[in-house]
């Protein structure tokens, strides 16, 4: 079993997220998909707006998805211990994920003694399936 971790707000779980989950699972023959749902305060800080749904509601919605094996709330501070606790072999980043959490991620994990493959996933109809466009 290969532990694969993805991250996101998942305010509205849509076809783009479903495709992200499928792409992440396709990275291994025996995948175990872990989804980290961003905390409300982190979403507000990064996107300059609160999510429509609370972190508990977003967590519950992602948990319902049959492609997901484990769902957890992200960390409210340093994201590295959160990743270490999940023990992923692969981190699958969405096509549009950037900024402080992605910058130097591999190096930060290596400094913490963790070796992980980091893969960038492809977009799936981003002109249609992006939460900001669907809302």
Coordinates of N, CA and C in Angstrom, one line a residue:
X1 N 0.8 -1.2 0.0 CA 0.0 0.0 0.0 C 0.9 1.2 0.0
X2 N 0.6 2.2 -0.9 CA 1.3 3.4 -1.0 C 0.4 4.6 -0.5
X3 N 0.9 5.3 0.5 CA 0.2 6.4 1.1 C 0.5 7.6 0.2
X4 N -0.6 8.2 -0.3 CA -0.6 9.4 -1.2 C -1.4 10.5 -0.5
X5 N -0.8 11.7 -0.4 CA -1.5 12.8 0.3 C -1.7 13.9 -0.6
X6 N -2.9 14.5 -0.5 CA -3.3 15.7 -1.3 C -3.8 16.7 -0.3
X7 N -3.8 18.0 -0.7 CA -4.2 19.1 0.2 C -5.2 20.0 -0.6
X8 N -6.1 20.6 0.2 CA -7.0 21.6 -0.4 C -8.0 22.2 0.5
X9 N -8.7 23.1 0.0 CA -9.8 23.7 0.8 C -11.1 22.9 0.7
X10 N -11.4 22.4 -0.5 CA -12.5 21.6 -0.8 C -13.8 22.2 -0.3
X11 N -14.0 23.5 -0.6 CA -15.2 24.1 -0.1 C -16.4 23.6 -0.8
X12 N -16.3 23.3 -2.1 CA -17.4 22.6 -2.8 C -16.6 21.4 -3.5
X13 N -16.9 20.2 -3.2 CA -16.3 19.1 -3.8 C -16.9 18.9 -5.2
X14 N -16.1 19.1 -6.2 CA -16.6 19.1 -7.6 C -15.8 18.2 -8.5
X15 N -16.1 18.1 -9.8 CA -15.5 17.2 -10.7 C -14.0 17.4 -10.8
X16 N -13.5 18.6 -10.6 CA -12.1 18.9 -10.6 C -11.4 18.2 -9.4
X17 N -12.0 18.2 -8.3 CA -11.5 17.5 -7.1 C -11.5 16.0 -7.3
X18 N -12.7 15.5 -7.9 CA -12.8 14.1 -8.1 C -11.6 13.6 -9.1
X19 N -11.4 14.4 -10.1 CA -10.3 14.1 -11.0 C -8.9 14.1 -10.3
X20 N -8.8 15.1 -9.4 CA -7.5 15.1 -8.6 C -7.4 13.9 -7.8
X21 N -8.4 13.4 -7.1 CA -8.4 12.2 -6.4 C -8.0 11.0 -7.2
X22 N -8.6 10.9 -8.4 CA -8.3 9.8 -9.4 C -6.9 9.9 -9.8
X23 N -6.4 11.0 -10.2 CA -5.0 11.2 -10.6 C -4.1 10.8 -9.5
X24 N -4.4 11.2 -8.3 CA -3.5 10.8 -7.1 C -3.5 9.3 -6.9
X25 N -4.6 8.7 -7.0 CA -4.7 7.2 -6.8 C -4.0 6.5 -7.9
X26 N -4.0 7.0 -9.1 CA -3.3 6.4 -10.2 C -1.8 6.4 -10.1
X27 N -1.3 7.1 -9.1 CA 0.2 7.1 -8.9 C 0.8 5.9 -8.3
X28 N -0.1 5.0 -7.8 CA 0.4 3.7 -7.2 C -0.5 2.6 -7.6
X29 N 0.0 1.4 -7.5 CA -0.8 0.2 -7.8 C -1.8 -0.2 -6.6
X30 N -1.3 0.1 -5.4 CA -2.2 -0.1 -4.2 C -2.2 1.2 -3.4
X31 N -3.0 2.2 -3.9 CA -3.0 3.5 -3.3 C -3.9 3.6 -2.0
X32 N -3.4 4.4 -1.1 CA -4.2 4.8 0.1 C -4.2 6.3 0.1
X33 N -5.3 6.9 -0.3 CA -5.4 8.3 -0.5 C -5.8 9.1 0.8
X34 N -4.9 10.0 1.2 CA -5.1 10.8 2.4 C -5.4 12.2 1.9
X35 N -6.5 12.8 2.4 CA -6.8 14.2 2.0 C -6.8 15.1 3.2
X36 N -6.0 16.1 3.1 CA -5.8 17.1 4.2 C -6.7 18.3 3.8
X37 N -7.6 18.6 4.6 CA -8.6 19.7 4.4 C -8.0 20.9 5.2
X38 N -7.9 22.0 4.5 CA -7.3 23.2 5.1 C -8.2 23.8 6.2
X39 N -7.6 24.3 7.3 CA -8.3 24.9 8.4 C -8.9 26.2 8.0
X40 N -10.0 26.6 8.6 CA -10.7 27.8 8.3 C -9.7 29.0 8.4
X41 N -8.9 29.1 9.4 CA -8.1 30.3 9.6 C -7.0 30.3 8.5
X42 N -6.5 29.2 8.1 CA -5.5 29.1 7.1 C -6.1 29.6 5.7
X43 N -7.3 29.1 5.4 CA -8.0 29.5 4.2 C -8.2 31.0 4.1
X44 N -8.6 31.5 5.2 CA -8.9 33.0 5.3 C -7.6 33.8 5.1
X45 N -6.5 33.3 5.7 CA -5.2 34.0 5.6 C -4.7 33.9 4.2
X46 N -4.8 32.8 3.5 CA -4.2 32.6 2.2 C -5.1 33.2 1.1
X47 N -6.4 33.0 1.2 CA -7.3 33.5 0.2 C -8.0 34.8 0.5
X48 N -7.7 35.4 1.6 CA -8.3 36.6 2.1 C -9.8 36.6 2.1
X49 N -10.3 35.4 2.4 CA -11.8 35.2 2.5 C -12.0 33.9 3.3
X50 N -13.0 33.9 4.1 CA -13.4 32.7 4.8 C -14.0 31.7 3.8
X51 N -13.9 30.4 4.0 CA -14.6 29.5 3.1 C -16.1 29.6 3.4
X52 N -16.8 29.2 2.4 CA -18.3 29.2 2.5 C -18.7 28.2 3.6
X53 N -18.1 27.0 3.6 CA -18.4 26.0 4.6 C -17.4 25.9 5.6
X54 N -17.8 25.5 6.8 CA -16.8 25.3 7.9 C -15.9 24.2 7.7
X55 N -14.8 24.2 8.4 CA -13.8 23.1 8.2 C -14.4 21.7 8.5
X56 N -15.3 21.7 9.5 CA -16.0 20.4 9.9 C -16.9 20.0 8.8
X57 N -17.6 20.9 8.2 CA -18.5 20.5 7.0 C -17.7 20.1 5.8
X58 N -16.6 20.8 5.5 CA -15.8 20.4 4.4 C -15.1 19.0 4.6
X59 N -14.7 18.8 5.9 CA -14.2 17.5 6.2 C -15.2 16.4 6.0
X60 N -16.4 16.6 6.5 CA -17.5 15.6 6.3 C -17.8 15.4 4.8
X61 N -17.8 16.4 4.0 CA -18.1 16.2 2.6 C -17.0 15.4 1.9
X62 N -15.8 15.7 2.2 CA -14.7 14.9 1.6 C -14.7 13.5 2.0
X63 N -15.0 13.3 3.3 CA -15.1 11.9 3.9 C -16.1 11.0 3.1
X64 N -17.1 11.6 2.5 CA -18.2 10.9 1.8 C -17.7 10.3 0.5
X65 N -16.6 10.9 0.0 CA -16.1 10.5 -1.4 C -15.5 9.1 -1.3
X66 N -15.9 8.2 -2.2 CA -15.4 6.8 -2.2 C -14.0 6.7 -2.6
X67 N -13.4 7.7 -3.3 CA -12.0 7.6 -3.7 C -11.0 7.9 -2.6
X68 N -11.6 8.4 -1.5 CA -10.7 8.9 -0.3 C -10.7 7.8 0.7
X69 N -9.5 7.5 1.2 CA -9.4 6.5 2.3 C -9.3 7.1 3.7
X70 N -8.7 8.3 3.8 CA -8.6 9.0 5.1 C -8.7 10.5 4.8
X71 N -9.3 11.1 5.8 CA -9.5 12.6 5.7 C -9.0 13.2 7.0
X72 N -8.2 14.2 7.0 CA -7.8 14.9 8.2 C -7.8 16.4 8.0
X73 N -7.9 17.1 9.1 CA -7.8 18.5 9.1 C -6.3 18.9 9.0
X74 N -6.0 19.9 8.3 CA -4.7 20.4 8.2 C -4.2 21.0 9.5
X75 N -3.0 21.3 9.6 CA -2.4 22.0 10.8 C -2.8 23.4 10.8
X76 N -2.9 24.0 12.0 CA -3.2 25.4 12.1 C -1.9 26.3 12.1
X77 N -0.8 25.6 12.2 CA 0.5 26.3 12.1 C 1.4 25.7 11.1
X78 N 2.5 25.1 11.6 CA 3.5 24.5 10.7 C 3.0 23.3 10.0
X79 N 3.0 23.2 8.7 CA 2.5 22.1 8.0 C 3.4 20.8 8.0
X80 N 4.6 21.0 8.2 CA 5.6 19.9 8.2 C 5.2 18.8 9.2
X81 N 5.0 19.1 10.4 CA 4.7 18.0 11.4 C 3.4 17.2 11.0
X82 N 2.4 18.0 10.4 CA 1.2 17.4 9.9 C 1.5 16.3 8.8
X83 N 2.3 16.7 7.9 CA 2.7 15.7 6.8 C 3.5 14.6 7.4
X84 N 4.4 14.8 8.3 CA 5.2 13.7 8.9 C 4.2 12.7 9.6
X85 N 3.2 13.2 10.3 CA 2.3 12.4 11.0 C 1.5 11.5 10.1
X86 N 1.2 12.0 8.9 CA 0.4 11.2 7.9 C 1.3 10.1 7.2
X87 N 2.6 10.3 7.2 CA 3.5 9.3 6.6 C 3.3 9.0 5.1
X88 N 3.1 10.0 4.3 CA 2.9 9.7 2.9 C 4.2 9.3 2.2
X89 N 4.1 8.5 1.2 CA 5.2 8.2 0.3 C 5.2 9.2 -0.9
X90 N 4.0 9.7 -1.2 CA 3.9 10.6 -2.3 C 3.0 11.7 -1.9
X91 N 3.4 13.0 -2.2 CA 2.5 14.1 -2.1 C 2.1 14.5 -3.5
X92 N 0.8 14.6 -3.8 CA 0.3 15.0 -5.1 C -0.3 16.4 -4.9
X93 N 0.4 17.3 -5.6 CA -0.1 18.7 -5.5 C -1.0 19.0 -6.7
X94 N -2.0 19.8 -6.4 CA -2.9 20.3 -7.5 C -2.2 21.2 -8.4
X95 N -2.7 21.3 -9.6 CA -2.1 22.1 -10.7 C -1.9 23.6 -10.3
X96 N -2.8 24.1 -9.4 CA -2.8 25.5 -9.1 C -2.2 25.8 -7.6
X97 N -1.7 24.8 -7.0 CA -1.2 25.0 -5.6 C 0.2 25.6 -5.7
X98 N 0.3 26.7 -5.0 CA 1.6 27.4 -4.9 C 1.7 28.1 -3.6
X99 N 2.8 28.9 -3.4 CA 2.9 29.7 -2.3 C 3.7 29.0 -1.1
X100 N 3.5 29.5 0.1 CA 4.3 29.1 1.2 C 4.3 27.6 1.5
X101 N 3.2 27.0 1.3 CA 3.1 25.6 1.7 C 3.8 24.7 0.6
X102 N 4.0 25.1 -0.6 CA 4.6 24.4 -1.6 C 6.0 24.7 -1.8
X103 N 6.4 26.0 -1.6 CA 7.7 26.5 -1.7 C 8.7 25.7 -0.9
X104 N 9.7 25.1 -1.5 CA 10.7 24.3 -0.9 C 10.2 23.2 0.0
X105 N 9.1 22.6 -0.4 CA 8.4 21.5 0.4 C 9.4 20.3 0.5
X106 N 9.9 19.9 -0.6 CA 10.8 18.7 -0.6 C 12.0 18.9 0.3
X107 N 12.6 20.1 0.3 CA 13.7 20.4 1.1 C 13.4 20.5 2.6
X108 N 12.2 21.1 2.9 CA 11.8 21.2 4.3 C 11.5 19.8 4.8
X109 N 10.9 18.9 4.0 CA 10.7 17.5 4.5 C 12.0 16.8 4.7
X110 N 12.9 16.9 3.7 CA 14.2 16.3 3.8 C 14.9 16.7 5.1
X111 N 14.8 18.0 5.4 CA 15.5 18.5 6.6 C 14.9 17.9 7.9
X112 N 13.6 17.5 7.8 CA 12.9 16.8 8.9 C 13.2 15.3 8.9
X113 N 14.0 14.9 7.9 CA 14.3 13.4 7.8 C 13.3 12.6 7.1
X114 N 12.4 13.3 6.3 CA 11.4 12.6 5.5 C 11.7 12.6 4.0
X115 N 11.7 11.5 3.4 CA 11.9 11.4 1.9 C 10.5 11.1 1.3
X116 N 10.1 11.9 0.4 CA 8.8 11.8 -0.2 C 8.9 12.2 -1.6
X117 N 8.2 11.6 -2.5 CA 8.1 12.0 -3.9 C 7.0 13.1 -4.0
X118 N 7.3 14.1 -4.7 CA 6.3 15.2 -4.9 C 5.9 15.3 -6.4
X119 N 4.6 15.1 -6.7 CA 4.1 15.1 -8.0 C 3.1 16.2 -8.2
X120 N 3.2 16.8 -9.4 CA 2.2 17.9 -9.7 C 1.2 17.2 -10.6
X121 N -0.1 17.4 -10.2 CA -1.2 16.8 -11.0 C -1.6 17.8 -12.1
X122 N -2.3 17.2 -13.1 CA -2.8 18.1 -14.2 C -4.2 18.7 -13.9
X123 N -4.4 19.8 -14.6 CA -5.7 20.4 -14.4 C -6.8 19.6 -15.1
X124 N -8.0 19.7 -14.6 CA -9.2 19.1 -15.3 C -10.2 20.2 -15.5
X125 N -10.3 20.6 -16.7 CA -11.3 21.6 -17.1 C -11.3 22.8 -16.1
X126 N -10.2 23.5 -15.9 CA -10.1 24.5 -14.9 C -11.0 25.7 -15.2
X127 N -11.4 25.9 -16.5 CA -12.2 27.0 -16.9 C -13.7 26.7 -16.4
X128 N -14.0 25.5 -16.0 CA -15.3 25.1 -15.5 C -15.2 24.7 -14.1
X129 N -14.3 23.8 -13.7 CA -14.3 23.2 -12.4 C -13.2 23.8 -11.5
X130 N -13.6 25.0 -11.0 CA -12.8 25.7 -10.0 C -13.8 26.3 -9.1
X131 N -13.6 26.1 -7.8 CA -14.6 26.5 -6.8 C -15.0 28.0 -7.0
X132 N -14.0 28.8 -7.3 CA -14.3 30.3 -7.4 C -15.3 30.5 -8.6
X133 N -15.2 29.7 -9.6 CA -16.1 29.8 -10.8 C -17.5 29.2 -10.6
X134 N -17.5 28.2 -9.7 CA -18.8 27.5 -9.5 C -19.7 28.1 -8.4
X135 N -19.0 28.9 -7.6 CA -19.8 29.6 -6.5 C -20.7 30.7 -7.0

